[in-house]
Each structure stands twice: as structure tokens, then as C-alpha cells.
Tab-separated table of C-alpha atoms and ligand atoms in Angstrom:
chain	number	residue	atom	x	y	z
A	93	UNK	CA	155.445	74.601	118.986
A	94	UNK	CA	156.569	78.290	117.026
A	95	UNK	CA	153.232	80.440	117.131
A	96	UNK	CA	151.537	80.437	113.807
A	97	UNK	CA	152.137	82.895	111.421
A	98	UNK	CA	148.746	84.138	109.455
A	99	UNK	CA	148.325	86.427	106.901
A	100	UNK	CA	145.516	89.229	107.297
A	101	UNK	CA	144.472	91.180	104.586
A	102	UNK	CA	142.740	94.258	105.316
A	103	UNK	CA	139.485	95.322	102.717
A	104	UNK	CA	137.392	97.400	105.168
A	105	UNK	CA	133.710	96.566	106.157
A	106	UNK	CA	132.114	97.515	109.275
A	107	UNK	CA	134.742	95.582	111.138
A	108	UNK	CA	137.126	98.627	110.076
A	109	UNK	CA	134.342	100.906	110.475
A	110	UNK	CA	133.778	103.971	113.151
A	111	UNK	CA	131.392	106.474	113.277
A	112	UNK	CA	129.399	108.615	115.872
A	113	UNK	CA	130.367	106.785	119.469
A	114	UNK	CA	129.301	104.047	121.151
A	115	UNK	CA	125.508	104.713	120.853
A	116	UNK	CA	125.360	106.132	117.445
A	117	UNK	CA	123.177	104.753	114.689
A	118	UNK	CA	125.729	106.385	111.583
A	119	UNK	CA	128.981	105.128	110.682
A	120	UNK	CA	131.440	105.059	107.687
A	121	UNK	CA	132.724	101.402	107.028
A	122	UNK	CA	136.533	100.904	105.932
A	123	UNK	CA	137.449	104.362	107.748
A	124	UNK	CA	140.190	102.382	110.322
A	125	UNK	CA	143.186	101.497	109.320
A	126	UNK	CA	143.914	97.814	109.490
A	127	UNK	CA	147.615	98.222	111.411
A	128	UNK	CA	144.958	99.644	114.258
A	129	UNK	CA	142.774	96.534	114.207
A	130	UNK	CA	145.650	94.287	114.328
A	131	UNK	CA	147.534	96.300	117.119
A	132	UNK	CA	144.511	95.876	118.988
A	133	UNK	CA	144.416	91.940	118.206
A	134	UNK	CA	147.957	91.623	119.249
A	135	UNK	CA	147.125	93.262	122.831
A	136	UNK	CA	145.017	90.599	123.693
A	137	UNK	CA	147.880	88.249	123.114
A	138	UNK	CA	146.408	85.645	120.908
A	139	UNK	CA	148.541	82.645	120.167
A	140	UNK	CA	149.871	83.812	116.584
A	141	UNK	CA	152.127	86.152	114.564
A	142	UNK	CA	150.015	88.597	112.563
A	143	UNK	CA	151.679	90.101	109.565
A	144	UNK	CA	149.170	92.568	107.521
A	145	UNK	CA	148.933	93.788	104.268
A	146	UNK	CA	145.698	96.072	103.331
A	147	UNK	CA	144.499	95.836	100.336
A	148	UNK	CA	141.704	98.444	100.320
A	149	UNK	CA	139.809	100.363	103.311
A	150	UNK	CA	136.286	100.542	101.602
A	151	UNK	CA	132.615	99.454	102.344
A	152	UNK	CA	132.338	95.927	101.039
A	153	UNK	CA	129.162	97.309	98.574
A	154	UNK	CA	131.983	99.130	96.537
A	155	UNK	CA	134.095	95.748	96.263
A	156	UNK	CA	134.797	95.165	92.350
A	157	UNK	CA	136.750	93.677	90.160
A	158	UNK	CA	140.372	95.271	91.269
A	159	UNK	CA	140.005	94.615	94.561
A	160	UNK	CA	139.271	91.095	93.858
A	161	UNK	CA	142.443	90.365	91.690
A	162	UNK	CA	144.650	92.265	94.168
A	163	UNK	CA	143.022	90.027	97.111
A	164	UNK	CA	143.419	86.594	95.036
A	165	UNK	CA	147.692	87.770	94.141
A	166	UNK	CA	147.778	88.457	97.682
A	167	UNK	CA	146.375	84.949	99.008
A	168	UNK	CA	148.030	83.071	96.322
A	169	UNK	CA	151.424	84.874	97.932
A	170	UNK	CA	149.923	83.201	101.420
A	171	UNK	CA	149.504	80.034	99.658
A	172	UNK	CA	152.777	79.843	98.333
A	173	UNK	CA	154.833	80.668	101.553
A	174	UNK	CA	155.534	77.790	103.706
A	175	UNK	CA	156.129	79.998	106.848
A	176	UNK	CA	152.599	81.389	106.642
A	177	UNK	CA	149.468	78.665	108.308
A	178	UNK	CA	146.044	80.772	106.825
A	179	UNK	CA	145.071	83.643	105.809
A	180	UNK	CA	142.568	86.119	106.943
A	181	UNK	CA	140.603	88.541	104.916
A	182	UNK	CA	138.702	91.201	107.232
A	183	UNK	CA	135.645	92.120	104.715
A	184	UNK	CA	132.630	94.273	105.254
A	185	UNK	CA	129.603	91.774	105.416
A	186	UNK	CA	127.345	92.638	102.481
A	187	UNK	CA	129.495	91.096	100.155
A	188	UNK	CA	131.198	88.528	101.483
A	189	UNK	CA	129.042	85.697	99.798
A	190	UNK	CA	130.542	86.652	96.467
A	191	UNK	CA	133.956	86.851	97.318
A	192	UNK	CA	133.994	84.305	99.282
A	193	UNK	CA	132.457	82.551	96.653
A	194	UNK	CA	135.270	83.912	93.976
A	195	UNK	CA	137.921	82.997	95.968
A	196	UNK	CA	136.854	79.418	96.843
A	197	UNK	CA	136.032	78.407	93.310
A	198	UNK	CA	139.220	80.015	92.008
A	199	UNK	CA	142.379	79.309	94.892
A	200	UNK	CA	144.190	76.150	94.679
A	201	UNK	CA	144.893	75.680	98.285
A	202	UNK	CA	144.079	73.489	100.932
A	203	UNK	CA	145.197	76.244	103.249
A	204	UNK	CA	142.603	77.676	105.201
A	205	UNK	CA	141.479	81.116	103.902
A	206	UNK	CA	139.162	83.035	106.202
A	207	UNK	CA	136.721	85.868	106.214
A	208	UNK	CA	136.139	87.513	108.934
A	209	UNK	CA	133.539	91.004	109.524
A	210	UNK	CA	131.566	92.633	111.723
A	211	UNK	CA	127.680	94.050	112.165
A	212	UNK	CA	128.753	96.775	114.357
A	213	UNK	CA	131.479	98.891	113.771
A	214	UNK	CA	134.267	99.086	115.995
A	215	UNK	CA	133.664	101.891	118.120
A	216	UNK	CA	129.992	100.905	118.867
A	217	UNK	CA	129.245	99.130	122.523
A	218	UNK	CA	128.855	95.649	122.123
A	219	UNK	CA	131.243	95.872	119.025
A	220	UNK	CA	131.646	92.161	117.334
A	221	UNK	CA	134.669	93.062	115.444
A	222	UNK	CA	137.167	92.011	117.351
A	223	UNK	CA	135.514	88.418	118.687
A	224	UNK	CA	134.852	87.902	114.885
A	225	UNK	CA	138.555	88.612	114.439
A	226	UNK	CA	140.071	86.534	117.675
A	227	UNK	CA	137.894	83.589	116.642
A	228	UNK	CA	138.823	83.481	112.811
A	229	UNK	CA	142.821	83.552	113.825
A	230	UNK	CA	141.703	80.619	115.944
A	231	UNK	CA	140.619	78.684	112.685
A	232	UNK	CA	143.344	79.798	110.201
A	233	UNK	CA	145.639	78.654	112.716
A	234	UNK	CA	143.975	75.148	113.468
A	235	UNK	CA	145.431	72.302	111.310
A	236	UNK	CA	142.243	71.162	111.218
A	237	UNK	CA	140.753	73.568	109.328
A	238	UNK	CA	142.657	72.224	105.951
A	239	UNK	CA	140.794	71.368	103.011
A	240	UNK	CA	137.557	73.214	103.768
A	241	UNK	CA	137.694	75.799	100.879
A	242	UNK	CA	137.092	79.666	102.024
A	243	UNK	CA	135.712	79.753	105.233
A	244	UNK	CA	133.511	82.605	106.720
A	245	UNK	CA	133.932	83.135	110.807
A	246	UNK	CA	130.931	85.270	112.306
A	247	UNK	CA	128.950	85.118	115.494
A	248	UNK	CA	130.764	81.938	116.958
A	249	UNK	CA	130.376	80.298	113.742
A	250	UNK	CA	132.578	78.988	111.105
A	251	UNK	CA	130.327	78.618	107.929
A	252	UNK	CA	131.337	77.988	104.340
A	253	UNK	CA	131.908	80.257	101.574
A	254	UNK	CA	129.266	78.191	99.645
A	255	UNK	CA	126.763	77.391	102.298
A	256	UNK	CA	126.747	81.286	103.779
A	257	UNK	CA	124.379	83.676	103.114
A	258	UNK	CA	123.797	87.084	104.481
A	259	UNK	CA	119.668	86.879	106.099
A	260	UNK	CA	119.766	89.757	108.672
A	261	UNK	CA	120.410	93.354	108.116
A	262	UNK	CA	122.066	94.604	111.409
A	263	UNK	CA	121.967	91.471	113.835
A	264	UNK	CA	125.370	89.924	114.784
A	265	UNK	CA	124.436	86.648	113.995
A	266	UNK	CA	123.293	87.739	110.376
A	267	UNK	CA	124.559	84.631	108.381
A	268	UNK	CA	122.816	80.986	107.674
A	269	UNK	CA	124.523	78.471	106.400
A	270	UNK	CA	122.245	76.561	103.717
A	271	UNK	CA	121.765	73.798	102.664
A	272	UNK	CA	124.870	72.696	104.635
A	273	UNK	CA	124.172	73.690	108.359
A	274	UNK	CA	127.778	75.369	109.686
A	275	UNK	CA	130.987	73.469	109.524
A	276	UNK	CA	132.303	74.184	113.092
A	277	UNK	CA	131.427	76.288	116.248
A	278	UNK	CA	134.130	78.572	117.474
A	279	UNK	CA	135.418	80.988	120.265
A	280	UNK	CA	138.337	82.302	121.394
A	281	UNK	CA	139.000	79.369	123.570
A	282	UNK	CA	137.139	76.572	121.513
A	283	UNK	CA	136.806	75.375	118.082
A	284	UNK	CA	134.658	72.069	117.489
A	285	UNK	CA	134.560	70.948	113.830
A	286	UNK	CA	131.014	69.379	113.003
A	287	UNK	CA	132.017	67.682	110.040
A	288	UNK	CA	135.133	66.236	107.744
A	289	UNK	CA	136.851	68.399	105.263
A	290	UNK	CA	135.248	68.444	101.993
A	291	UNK	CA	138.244	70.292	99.735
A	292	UNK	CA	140.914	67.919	99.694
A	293	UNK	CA	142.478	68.368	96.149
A	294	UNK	CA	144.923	71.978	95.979
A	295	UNK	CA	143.938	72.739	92.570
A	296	UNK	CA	141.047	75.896	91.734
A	297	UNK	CA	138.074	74.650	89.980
A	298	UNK	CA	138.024	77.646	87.892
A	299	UNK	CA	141.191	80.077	86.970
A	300	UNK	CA	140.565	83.573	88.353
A	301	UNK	CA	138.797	85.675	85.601
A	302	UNK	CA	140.777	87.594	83.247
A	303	UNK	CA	137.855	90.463	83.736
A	304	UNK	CA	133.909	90.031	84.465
A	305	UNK	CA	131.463	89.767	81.722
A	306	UNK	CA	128.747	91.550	82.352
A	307	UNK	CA	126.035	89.262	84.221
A	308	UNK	CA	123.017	90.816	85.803
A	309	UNK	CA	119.872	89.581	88.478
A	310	UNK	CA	116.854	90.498	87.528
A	311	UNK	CA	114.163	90.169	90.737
A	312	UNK	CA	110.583	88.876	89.511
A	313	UNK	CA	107.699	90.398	90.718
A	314	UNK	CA	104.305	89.722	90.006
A	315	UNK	CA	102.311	91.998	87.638
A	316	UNK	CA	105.933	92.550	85.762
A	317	UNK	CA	106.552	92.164	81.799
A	318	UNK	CA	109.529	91.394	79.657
A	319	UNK	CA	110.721	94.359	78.639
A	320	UNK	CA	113.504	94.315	81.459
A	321	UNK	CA	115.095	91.360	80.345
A	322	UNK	CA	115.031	93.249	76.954
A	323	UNK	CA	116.341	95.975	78.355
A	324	UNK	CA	119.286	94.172	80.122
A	325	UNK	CA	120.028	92.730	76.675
A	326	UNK	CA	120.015	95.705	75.073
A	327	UNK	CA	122.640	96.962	77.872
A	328	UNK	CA	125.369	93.878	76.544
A	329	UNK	CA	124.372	91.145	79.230
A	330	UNK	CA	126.169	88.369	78.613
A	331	UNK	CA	124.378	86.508	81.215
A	332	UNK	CA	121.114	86.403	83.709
A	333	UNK	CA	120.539	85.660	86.857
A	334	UNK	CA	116.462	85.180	87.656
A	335	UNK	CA	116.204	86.303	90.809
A	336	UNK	CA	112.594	84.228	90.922
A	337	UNK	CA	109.288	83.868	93.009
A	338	UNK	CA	109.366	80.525	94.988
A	339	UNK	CA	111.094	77.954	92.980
A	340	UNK	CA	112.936	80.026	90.226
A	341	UNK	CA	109.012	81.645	88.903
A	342	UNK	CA	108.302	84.488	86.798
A	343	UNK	CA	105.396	85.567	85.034
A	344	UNK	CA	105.181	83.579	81.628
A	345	UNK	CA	106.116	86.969	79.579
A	346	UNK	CA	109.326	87.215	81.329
A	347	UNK	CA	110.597	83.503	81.491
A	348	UNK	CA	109.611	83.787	77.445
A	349	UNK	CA	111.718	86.523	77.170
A	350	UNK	CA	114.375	84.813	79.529
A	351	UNK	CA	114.281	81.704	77.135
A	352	UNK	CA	115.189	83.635	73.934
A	353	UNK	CA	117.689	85.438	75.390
A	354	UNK	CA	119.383	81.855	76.558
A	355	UNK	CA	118.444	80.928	72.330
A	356	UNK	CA	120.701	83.605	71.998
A	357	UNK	CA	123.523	82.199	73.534
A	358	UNK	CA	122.418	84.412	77.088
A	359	UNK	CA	123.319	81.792	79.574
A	360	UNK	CA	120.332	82.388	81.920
A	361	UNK	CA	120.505	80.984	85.707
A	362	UNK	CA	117.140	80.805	87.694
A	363	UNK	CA	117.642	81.255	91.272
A	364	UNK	CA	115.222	82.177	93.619
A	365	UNK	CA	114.169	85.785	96.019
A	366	UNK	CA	113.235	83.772	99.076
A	367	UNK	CA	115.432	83.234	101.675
A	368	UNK	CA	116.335	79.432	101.327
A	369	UNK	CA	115.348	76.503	99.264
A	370	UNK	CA	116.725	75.029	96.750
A	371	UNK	CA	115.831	75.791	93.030
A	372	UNK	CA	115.405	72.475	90.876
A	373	UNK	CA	115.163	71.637	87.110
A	374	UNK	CA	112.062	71.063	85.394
A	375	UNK	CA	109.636	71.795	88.487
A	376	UNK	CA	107.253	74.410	87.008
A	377	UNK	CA	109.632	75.861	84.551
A	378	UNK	CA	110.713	73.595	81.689
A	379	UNK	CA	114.330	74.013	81.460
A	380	UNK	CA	115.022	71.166	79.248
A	381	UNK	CA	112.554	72.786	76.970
A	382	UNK	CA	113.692	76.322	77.290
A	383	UNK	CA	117.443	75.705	77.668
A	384	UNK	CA	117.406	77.775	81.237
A	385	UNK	CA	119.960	76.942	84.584
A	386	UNK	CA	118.542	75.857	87.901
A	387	UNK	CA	120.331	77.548	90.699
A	388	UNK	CA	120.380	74.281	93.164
A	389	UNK	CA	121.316	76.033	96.511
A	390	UNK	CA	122.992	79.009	95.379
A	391	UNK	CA	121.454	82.531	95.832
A	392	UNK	CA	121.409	84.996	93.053
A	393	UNK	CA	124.339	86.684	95.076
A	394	UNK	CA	126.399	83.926	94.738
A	395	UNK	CA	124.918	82.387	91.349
A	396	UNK	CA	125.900	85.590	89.436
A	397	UNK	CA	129.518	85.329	90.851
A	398	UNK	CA	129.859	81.488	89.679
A	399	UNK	CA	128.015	82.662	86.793
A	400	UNK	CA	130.369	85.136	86.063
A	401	UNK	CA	133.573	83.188	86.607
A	402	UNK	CA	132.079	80.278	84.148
A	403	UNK	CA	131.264	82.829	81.393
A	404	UNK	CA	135.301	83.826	81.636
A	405	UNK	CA	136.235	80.061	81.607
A	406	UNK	CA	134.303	79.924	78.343
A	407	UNK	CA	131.582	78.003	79.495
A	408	UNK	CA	128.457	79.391	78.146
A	409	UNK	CA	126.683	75.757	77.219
A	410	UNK	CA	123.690	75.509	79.335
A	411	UNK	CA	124.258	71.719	80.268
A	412	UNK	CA	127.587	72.823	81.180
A	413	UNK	CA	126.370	75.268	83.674
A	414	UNK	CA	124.142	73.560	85.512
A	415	UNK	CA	126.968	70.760	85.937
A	416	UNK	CA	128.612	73.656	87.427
A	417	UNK	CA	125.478	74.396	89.666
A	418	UNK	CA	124.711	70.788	90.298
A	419	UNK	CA	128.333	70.252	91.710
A	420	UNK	CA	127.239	72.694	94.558
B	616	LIG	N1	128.221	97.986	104.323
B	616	LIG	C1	129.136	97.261	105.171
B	616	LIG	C2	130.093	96.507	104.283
B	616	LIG	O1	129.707	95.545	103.716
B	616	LIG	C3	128.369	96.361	106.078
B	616	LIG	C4	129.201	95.449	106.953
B	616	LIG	O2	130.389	95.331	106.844
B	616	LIG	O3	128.578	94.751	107.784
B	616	LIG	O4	131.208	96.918	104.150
């Protein structure tokens, strides 16, 4: 069999990232080229044909709205070309959940498209870069790994886009997968898929946004009043996201406030600030009342990104959301 050709798109992160040595605490992310990364890759003489295109060399906190559009043109170019197996996307970590979430909800492909990043930059001892890297050619290269949606490869794991979420600062195994557990375990010599594919149709659930609307999280905290949801109105949100106590809570001022703003034609989304759980209708807060979202499993992260993308589709009814939410 040929060796499989994969597409890797360089955005930056800590995997492109270098800095003061091998011991050093500082570092710049995005600062290595991604021809150097993938010259590197190549020496170790992994069973495919890398062919790179970078699309930006930043810090994944920076990542915005051009980078995204220039990253979904490029995939859909992947998609389209029979010669090419997957795609890779080396990202910096602290963003990955939304675009991996943008990406799966808005590629029609049942090719696999993969994430791959780093919690240590590359010239640190003990760097995870390039195992990160090694292990996510070994899924966009597996025919197996069809029809899974984006995919994010870190620590030996291959988690998806809308199960992963970032719950460490600085340790290399610094993503969960929740509420699904992860779909496969991989190295550089293994890859074990845990469960069946779950993406089998080619089309995107959602076309890729024309632009953003505006869509912000607000974090609850106890002791707080309304006058920051006023204030985010007053600023042109055209949606919230409740970044909640427990379930989806905020002080009764504030989900109030949050309710007029969704009489308003504000879509408002509660998700939650803890670290996993899901967020349900009706439990304390009366959405049916109140005409407010219930995350489900999604993170505020990722629940102002689908937020977002449903708010360009036009669809700003709150029934119509949560459908959105409820289909996970
Ligand atoms: N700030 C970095 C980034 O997201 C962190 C990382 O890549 O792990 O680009």
C-alpha cells in the first residue's frame, strides 16, 4: 500500500512554541515555523507523506475569526482532494475546544480532521509536541478513523471535538473527554478505537458563519447583580452564555435580567463554571417560563461557539437552540 498522504496545517500553539531552554519556565507559543516541525516529523520516518501549509504562527488565545475561515477553505481543499487521507491542524491548546467545535459542526466530511498540540513547548525536556504530533498522523491516516467528526489527539488519547475540554493548566494530559469518555487510545505504534463512528453522513450541520455575532459568557458569582448583563447588552450582545454556579445558577437579579434580555430576542444559553456535569432544563431555573437554553454537556467555551454559529444560521428561537444543544 502507497504511504498516506495528510494534510497539516500549521496555526501555532505551544506545540510551535520555544522559549528559554530546556528548563525554562517562559516561552512564546507559535514562534517555530511549521516546515521545522514537520522536518523533524519526517526524520523519524513515520509511515506517511506530509505536505504543509501554515496558516498562522500565533498563540491559540489570539485565534479569531480570520484564522478560522482560512483554516475551514484550507480543510475543505483536504476534503475535496482524493489523494489526501486526513488532515492535521497543529493548534495551541487553550482554544482548541472552540475550533474544534467550529470545524466539526460546520465540515461536511467524513474524513478524519485532527488537532493536535502540545503543553510544553518544543524546546523544553520532556517536550510532548512531537508524540502529540506522531500519534495524530497515526489517526488521520487510519481508515478507521472515518466518520468521527474533528478529532483532538493529546496525551495518548484521541478525544472528540465535542466531548474535549481543556481541565489542567500545564499538565500533558490536560484534556477530559465528557460526557463521552475518549473515543480511542493511541501511540505511535498502537491505535485501539473504543467505540463505533458516530458521523456517518458528509454533510455540515451548520454552514460556516458568514462573520460572528457578538456572543458573550458572563461567569456568576455569588453576591453579584444584574447590571453586567445590562452592561453586555448595552455593548450589542446578540447572545449570552451563563457561565453558572452548579447547574446553570445565578443569583435571582441576574437570571431576571438574563430572562428579559432572552424577551428581547437575546438568545441566552445557561451553561455551567464547574468542571463537568451536565446542565438540564427546568431543574432550579424555569426555562420554559423564562424562555432561557440549557447547555446539556457543553461548556461555556464550546456553548458560545455553537451559540455563535446558530445565531449566523438565523436561529435565534429559543426552542430551536436547545434542539441544537439537546442534539449534543
Ligand atoms: N497559550 C498556548 C496556546 O494556546 C497554550 C498551548 O498551546 O498549550 O497557543
Amino acid at each position: 500500500m502507497s504511504r498516506q498522504r495528510i494534510l497539516v496545517l500549521g496555526t501555532g500553539g505551544t506545540i510551535a512554541g520555544s522559549g528559554s531552554g530546556a528548563t525554562g519556565a517562559t516561552y512564546r507559543p507559535g514562534g517555530l515555523a511549521l516546515q521545522s516541525l514537520v522536518a523533524h516529523l519526517d526524520a523519524l520516518g513515520l509511515d506517511a507523506e506530509l505536505v504543509s501549509e501554515e496558516i498562522a504562527r500565533i498563540g491559540s488565545q489570539d485565534m479569531g475569526f480570520a484564522e478560522w475561515q482560512a483554516l475551514h477553505a484550507a480543510c475543505l481543499r483536504g476534503i475535496a482532494d482524493p489523494g489526501v487521507a486526513g488532515v492535521i491542524i497543529t493548534h495551541g491548546t487553550d482554544t482548541a475546544e472552540e475550533t474544534g467545535i467550529l470545524l466539526d459542526l460546520t465540515l461536511p466530511t467524513t474524513k478524519p480532521i485532527v488537532l493536535v498540540g502540545a503543553m510544553r513547548p518544543a524546546d523544553a525536556v520532556g517536550a510532548d509536541g512531537m508524540r502529540n504530533f506522531a500519534n495524530g498522523v497515526k489517526v488521520a491516516g487510519d481508515p478507521q478513523a472515518a466518520g468521527r467528526g474533528v478529532m483532538l489527539v493529546m496525551g495518548d488519547a484521541v478525544l472528540a471535538a465535542r466531548d474535549a475540554r481543556k481541565a489542567a493548566t500545564s499538565s500533558i494530559d490536560a484534556f477530559r473527554s465528557f460526557p463521552r469518555g475518549a473515543l480511542a487510545r493511541v501511540t505511535p505504534a498502537s491505535l485501539d478505537w473504543f467505540a463505533p463512528p458516530h458521523r456517518m453522513g458528509e454533510s455540515a450541520r451548520y454552514p460556516f458563519p458568514g462573520e460572528l455575532p457578538r456572543v458573550a459568557i458572563l461567569t456568576a458569582g455569588a453576591g453579584m447583580d444584574e447590571k453586567p448583563v445590562e452592561a453586555l447588552l448595552g455593548i450589542g450582545a446578540q447572545g449570552i452564555v451563563l457561565a453558572g454556579m452548579g447547574q446553570g445558577n445565578a443569583p435571582a437579579c441576574v437570571i431576571a435580567a438574563l430572562a428579559r434580555a432572552a424577551a428581547r430576542g437575546v438568545p441566552v444559553v445557561r451553561a455551567t463554571r464547574v468542571d463537568e456535569g451536565l446542565v438540564d432544563r427546568n431543574v432550579e431555573v424555569d426555562d420554559d417560563a423564562l424562555g432561557l437554553v440549557a447547555a446539556r454537556a457543553l461548556g461555556p467555551a464550546k456553548a458560545r461557539m455553537v451559540l455563535m454559529v446558530l445565531l449566523a444560521s438565523g436561529i435565534t428561537d429559543a426552542r430551536h437552540v436547545q434542539a441544537a444543544f439537546d442534539a449534543g
